[in-house]
Amino acid sequence: MFTLTQNQQLFAIGTLKVREIVPYQPTTQIPYSHHHVVGTVTIRNHTIPVINMPAAIGLRPIQPEEYSSCYLIVTDCLRTIVAFMVRSIEKIIECDWKTIESSPKATGKNVFVTGITRFEEKIVQMLDVELLLSKIYPQYESTAVPMLTDIEREKLKVLKILLVDDSAIARKQLSEALDSINIGYQICNNGIEALALMKEEAAKGQPIELLVSDIEMPGLDGYELAFETQSDHSLSKAYIILHTSLSSEICVDRAQQVGAHEALEKFNASDLIKAMLRGADRLDNSNEVKKLELQI
């Protein structure tokens, strides 16, 4: 948890995105950089851009004369290392994702808050780091159009696909990747909604066949969603792809432990489509085996 303003409003990001926290260090200016990037610092032989976080999310920017009392949160997200300058570091707390409420829909599409929780009777706003970075570095918002053969496209078009992510920018990227190749899908903002929808579809005899889910989500995270899916006989045939903005082998290992078939770093449209095609092939093979068993 940290503060961005002088009124001590609490903000937070998940610790898995954080490499380290250091006191402010003098920066080197970068010509033609984004106006919220105050410069770069060198930490552990990495040259890292420093983003004035309050300014980036629309609050009063931290002024140059205030820099020396600030802190840098060095993050590893979207395959990029950046440092966010914040006013103060409060503390690191353990927080169950189930206690984090999704951001109210009335707040709009471009709000940087992805969830809300409470600590010692204070509201803590969880920031959508992916959305924030996409505004600073627009290339993260663009999605390369994957190239598919007609046969590959038809393999995916017949599947019931569900996309799940609490990040607005990630949902946009996922949906644009599939829209660009004319593949249908359903989409949910969190794991609780997704699990309910999957059960509804299974009850109608139309179970979800390909589940693509974020890992870090409020209410029910991707690991729990994968586990619940595999534990329910009516849902367990789904091919599960978990994705994350984190760069960590731990995520991949744990994804396999809870029954996910694949774990990807987001976001790369080509990697995602390839994983979905592997899922389609596996589902195809499973159906062929069933046909042979029935014939026998």
Coordinates of C-alpha atoms in Angstrom, one line a residue:
M1 CA 0.0 0.0 0.0
F2 CA 1.1 3.5 -0.8
T3 CA -0.1 7.1 -1.0
L4 CA -0.1 9.4 -4.1
T5 CA -1.7 12.5 -2.6
Q6 CA -1.3 14.6 0.5
N7 CA -4.7 13.5 1.8
Q8 CA -3.2 10.1 2.5
Q9 CA -5.7 8.1 0.4
L10 CA -4.4 4.5 0.2
F11 CA -3.7 2.8 -3.1
A12 CA -2.2 -0.6 -3.7
I13 CA -0.8 -3.0 -6.3
G14 CA -0.2 -6.8 -6.0
T15 CA 3.2 -7.7 -4.6
L16 CA 3.8 -10.2 -7.3
K17 CA 4.2 -7.3 -9.7
V18 CA 6.8 -5.7 -7.5
R19 CA 10.5 -6.3 -7.9
E20 CA 11.7 -4.0 -5.1
I21 CA 11.0 -0.6 -3.4
V22 CA 13.7 2.0 -3.1
P23 CA 14.0 5.6 -2.0
Y24 CA 13.9 8.2 -4.8
Q25 CA 17.1 8.4 -6.8
P26 CA 18.0 11.3 -9.2
T27 CA 16.9 10.7 -12.7
T28 CA 18.4 11.2 -16.1
Q29 CA 16.1 13.0 -18.6
I30 CA 15.0 11.3 -21.7
P31 CA 14.4 13.5 -24.8
Y32 CA 10.9 13.2 -26.3
S33 CA 9.7 10.9 -23.6
H34 CA 6.1 10.8 -22.4
H35 CA 5.3 13.8 -20.2
H36 CA 4.6 11.6 -17.1
V37 CA 8.0 9.9 -17.4
V38 CA 10.3 12.0 -15.3
G39 CA 13.5 10.3 -16.4
T40 CA 15.4 7.0 -15.9
V41 CA 17.4 5.5 -13.1
T42 CA 19.9 2.7 -13.1
I43 CA 19.1 -0.1 -10.5
R44 CA 21.0 -3.4 -10.5
N45 CA 22.4 -2.7 -14.0
H46 CA 18.9 -2.0 -15.4
T47 CA 18.0 1.3 -16.9
I48 CA 14.5 1.9 -15.7
P49 CA 12.0 4.6 -16.7
V50 CA 10.4 6.4 -13.7
I51 CA 6.7 7.3 -14.0
N52 CA 5.1 10.1 -11.9
M53 CA 2.2 7.8 -10.8
P54 CA -0.2 10.5 -9.4
A55 CA 0.1 12.4 -12.7
A56 CA -0.4 9.3 -14.7
I57 CA -3.7 8.5 -13.1
G58 CA -5.0 12.1 -13.2
L59 CA -4.1 13.3 -9.7
R60 CA -1.9 16.3 -8.8
P61 CA 1.6 15.4 -10.0
I62 CA 4.5 15.1 -7.5
Q63 CA 6.5 18.3 -7.9
P64 CA 10.3 18.2 -8.5
E65 CA 10.9 19.8 -5.1
E66 CA 9.1 16.9 -3.5
Y67 CA 11.0 14.1 -5.3
S68 CA 13.6 13.6 -2.7
S69 CA 11.1 12.5 -0.1
C70 CA 9.4 10.0 -2.4
Y71 CA 9.8 6.3 -3.2
L72 CA 10.1 4.2 -6.3
I73 CA 8.1 1.0 -6.7
V74 CA 10.0 -1.0 -9.3
T75 CA 7.6 -3.3 -11.1
D76 CA 7.8 -6.1 -13.7
C77 CA 4.6 -6.0 -15.7
L78 CA 3.7 -6.6 -19.4
R79 CA 7.3 -7.9 -19.9
T80 CA 8.7 -4.4 -19.0
I81 CA 10.4 -3.1 -15.9
V82 CA 9.3 0.4 -14.9
A83 CA 9.4 2.4 -11.6
F84 CA 6.4 4.2 -10.3
M85 CA 7.2 7.3 -8.1
V86 CA 4.8 7.5 -5.1
R87 CA 4.6 9.9 -2.1
S88 CA 5.0 7.3 0.6
I89 CA 5.1 3.6 1.3
E90 CA 2.6 2.5 4.0
K91 CA 3.1 -1.2 4.5
I92 CA 2.8 -4.6 2.8
I93 CA -0.3 -6.5 3.9
E94 CA -1.7 -9.9 3.2
C95 CA -5.0 -9.6 1.5
D96 CA -7.3 -12.4 0.3
W97 CA -8.6 -11.8 -3.2
K98 CA -12.1 -12.7 -2.0
T99 CA -12.1 -9.5 0.1
I100 CA -11.5 -7.3 -2.9
E101 CA -14.6 -5.9 -4.6
S102 CA -14.6 -5.2 -8.3
S103 CA -14.6 -1.5 -9.2
P104 CA -18.1 -0.2 -9.6
K105 CA -19.3 -0.2 -13.2
A106 CA -20.6 3.4 -12.8
T107 CA -17.0 4.6 -12.5
G108 CA -16.6 4.2 -16.3
K109 CA -14.3 2.3 -18.7
N110 CA -11.0 4.2 -18.3
V111 CA -10.8 4.4 -14.6
F112 CA -7.5 3.1 -13.2
V113 CA -9.0 1.3 -10.2
T114 CA -9.6 -2.4 -10.8
G115 CA -10.7 -3.3 -7.3
I116 CA -11.5 -1.9 -3.8
T117 CA -10.7 -3.4 -0.4
R118 CA -10.4 -2.1 3.2
F119 CA -7.7 -1.9 5.8
E120 CA -8.2 -0.6 9.3
E121 CA -11.5 1.0 8.2
K122 CA -9.8 2.8 5.4
I123 CA -10.6 2.2 1.7
V124 CA -7.7 0.9 -0.4
Q125 CA -7.9 1.3 -4.2
M126 CA -6.2 -1.4 -6.3
L127 CA -4.7 0.1 -9.4
D128 CA -4.9 -1.4 -12.9
V129 CA -1.2 -1.3 -13.8
E130 CA -1.8 -2.7 -17.3
L131 CA -4.2 0.1 -18.1
L132 CA -1.9 2.7 -16.7
L133 CA 1.1 1.4 -18.8
S134 CA -1.1 1.3 -21.9
K135 CA -1.6 5.1 -21.6
I136 CA 2.1 5.8 -21.2
Y137 CA 3.2 3.3 -23.8
P138 CA 0.4 2.9 -26.4
Q139 CA 2.1 -0.1 -28.0
Y140 CA 0.7 -2.2 -25.1
E141 CA -2.8 -1.3 -26.2
S142 CA -2.3 -2.4 -29.8
T143 CA -2.8 -6.0 -30.6
A144 CA -1.1 -7.7 -33.5
V145 CA -3.5 -9.4 -35.8
P146 CA -2.7 -13.1 -35.7
M147 CA -2.5 -14.9 -39.1
L148 CA -4.6 -18.1 -39.3
T149 CA -5.4 -20.6 -42.0
D150 CA -9.0 -21.2 -42.9
I151 CA -8.8 -24.6 -41.2
E152 CA -7.4 -23.1 -38.0
R153 CA -10.1 -20.4 -37.9
E154 CA -12.8 -23.0 -38.3
K155 CA -11.4 -25.0 -35.4
L156 CA -11.8 -22.0 -33.1
K157 CA -15.1 -20.8 -34.5
V158 CA -17.0 -23.9 -33.4
L159 CA -15.8 -23.7 -29.8
K160 CA -17.6 -22.1 -26.9
I161 CA -14.9 -19.6 -25.6
L162 CA -14.9 -17.6 -22.4
L163 CA -12.5 -14.7 -21.7
V164 CA -12.1 -13.6 -18.1
D165 CA -10.1 -10.5 -16.9
D166 CA -10.6 -7.7 -14.3
S167 CA -8.5 -5.3 -16.3
A168 CA -10.3 -3.2 -18.8
I169 CA -7.3 -2.9 -21.1
A170 CA -6.7 -6.7 -21.0
R171 CA -10.3 -7.4 -21.8
K172 CA -10.0 -5.0 -24.8
Q173 CA -6.8 -6.7 -26.0
L174 CA -8.3 -10.2 -25.7
S175 CA -11.5 -9.3 -27.4
E176 CA -9.7 -7.3 -30.2
A177 CA -7.5 -10.3 -30.9
L178 CA -10.5 -12.6 -31.4
D179 CA -12.6 -9.9 -33.2
S180 CA -9.8 -9.4 -35.7
I181 CA -10.0 -13.1 -36.8
N182 CA -13.9 -13.2 -36.5
I183 CA -14.0 -15.7 -33.6
G184 CA -17.0 -15.6 -31.2
Y185 CA -16.6 -15.5 -27.4
Q186 CA -18.2 -14.5 -24.1
I187 CA -16.5 -12.3 -21.7
C188 CA -16.6 -11.8 -17.9
N189 CA -15.0 -9.2 -15.5
N190 CA -14.0 -11.6 -12.7
G191 CA -13.8 -15.2 -11.7
I192 CA -17.1 -15.2 -9.7
E193 CA -19.1 -14.1 -12.8
A194 CA -17.2 -16.6 -14.9
L195 CA -17.9 -19.6 -12.7
A196 CA -21.6 -18.7 -12.5
L197 CA -21.8 -18.3 -16.3
M198 CA -20.0 -21.6 -16.9
K199 CA -22.4 -23.4 -14.7
E200 CA -25.4 -21.8 -16.5
E201 CA -24.0 -22.8 -19.9
A202 CA -23.3 -26.4 -18.7
A203 CA -26.9 -26.7 -17.3
K204 CA -28.1 -25.7 -20.8
G205 CA -26.0 -28.5 -22.4
Q206 CA -23.6 -25.9 -23.9
P207 CA -20.5 -26.1 -21.7
I208 CA -17.6 -23.7 -22.1
E209 CA -14.9 -25.5 -24.0
L210 CA -12.0 -23.0 -23.9
L211 CA -11.5 -20.9 -20.8
V212 CA -8.9 -18.0 -21.1
S213 CA -8.5 -16.3 -17.7
D214 CA -6.3 -13.8 -15.9
I215 CA -4.7 -15.0 -12.7
E216 CA -4.9 -12.0 -10.4
M217 CA -8.5 -11.1 -10.0
P218 CA -10.8 -10.0 -7.1
G219 CA -13.3 -12.4 -5.6
L220 CA -12.1 -15.6 -7.3
D221 CA -8.6 -15.6 -8.9
G222 CA -7.6 -17.5 -11.9
Y223 CA -6.0 -20.4 -9.9
E224 CA -9.2 -20.8 -8.0
L225 CA -11.3 -20.6 -11.1
A226 CA -9.2 -23.3 -12.8
F227 CA -9.5 -25.5 -9.7
E228 CA -13.2 -25.1 -9.4
T229 CA -13.6 -25.8 -13.1
Q230 CA -11.6 -29.0 -12.9
S231 CA -13.4 -30.1 -9.7
D232 CA -16.9 -29.9 -11.3
H233 CA -17.6 -32.8 -13.7
S234 CA -19.9 -30.7 -15.8
L235 CA -17.2 -28.1 -16.4
S236 CA -14.0 -30.2 -16.3
K237 CA -13.8 -30.8 -20.1
A238 CA -12.8 -27.2 -20.7
Y239 CA -9.2 -26.5 -21.9
I240 CA -7.9 -23.9 -19.5
I241 CA -5.4 -21.1 -20.4
L242 CA -4.3 -18.8 -17.6
H243 CA -2.5 -15.6 -18.4
T244 CA -0.7 -13.0 -16.3
S245 CA 1.2 -9.8 -16.5
L246 CA 3.8 -11.2 -14.2
S247 CA 7.1 -12.6 -15.3
S248 CA 7.5 -15.6 -13.0
E249 CA 8.0 -19.4 -13.4
I250 CA 6.1 -19.7 -10.1
C251 CA 2.9 -18.7 -11.9
V252 CA 3.4 -21.4 -14.5
D253 CA 4.1 -24.1 -11.9
R254 CA 1.1 -23.2 -9.8
A255 CA -1.2 -23.0 -12.8
Q256 CA -0.3 -26.6 -13.7
Q257 CA -0.9 -27.6 -10.1
V258 CA -4.5 -26.3 -10.1
G259 CA -5.3 -28.0 -13.4
A260 CA -4.7 -25.4 -16.0
H261 CA -3.4 -26.7 -19.3
E262 CA -1.2 -23.6 -20.1
A263 CA 0.0 -20.4 -18.5
L264 CA 1.0 -17.4 -20.6
E265 CA 2.5 -13.9 -19.9
K266 CA 0.2 -11.3 -21.3
F267 CA -0.1 -9.9 -23.7
N268 CA 0.9 -11.4 -27.1
A269 CA -2.0 -12.1 -29.4
S270 CA 0.0 -14.7 -31.4
D271 CA 1.0 -16.7 -28.3
L272 CA -2.6 -16.7 -27.1
I273 CA -4.1 -17.9 -30.5
K274 CA -1.4 -20.6 -30.7
A275 CA -2.4 -21.8 -27.2
M276 CA -6.1 -21.7 -28.1
L277 CA -5.3 -23.8 -31.2
R278 CA -3.5 -26.4 -29.1
G279 CA -6.6 -26.5 -26.9
A280 CA -8.8 -27.0 -30.0
D281 CA -6.6 -29.9 -31.1
R282 CA -6.8 -31.5 -27.7
L283 CA -10.6 -31.1 -27.6
D284 CA -10.7 -32.6 -31.1
N285 CA -8.6 -35.6 -30.1
S286 CA -10.7 -36.1 -27.0
N287 CA -13.9 -36.1 -29.1
E288 CA -12.4 -38.6 -31.5
V289 CA -11.5 -41.0 -28.7
K290 CA -15.1 -40.8 -27.4
K291 CA -16.4 -41.7 -30.9
L292 CA -14.1 -44.7 -31.0
E293 CA -15.1 -45.8 -27.6
L294 CA -18.8 -45.6 -28.6
Q295 CA -18.2 -47.6 -31.7
I296 CA -16.4 -50.3 -29.7

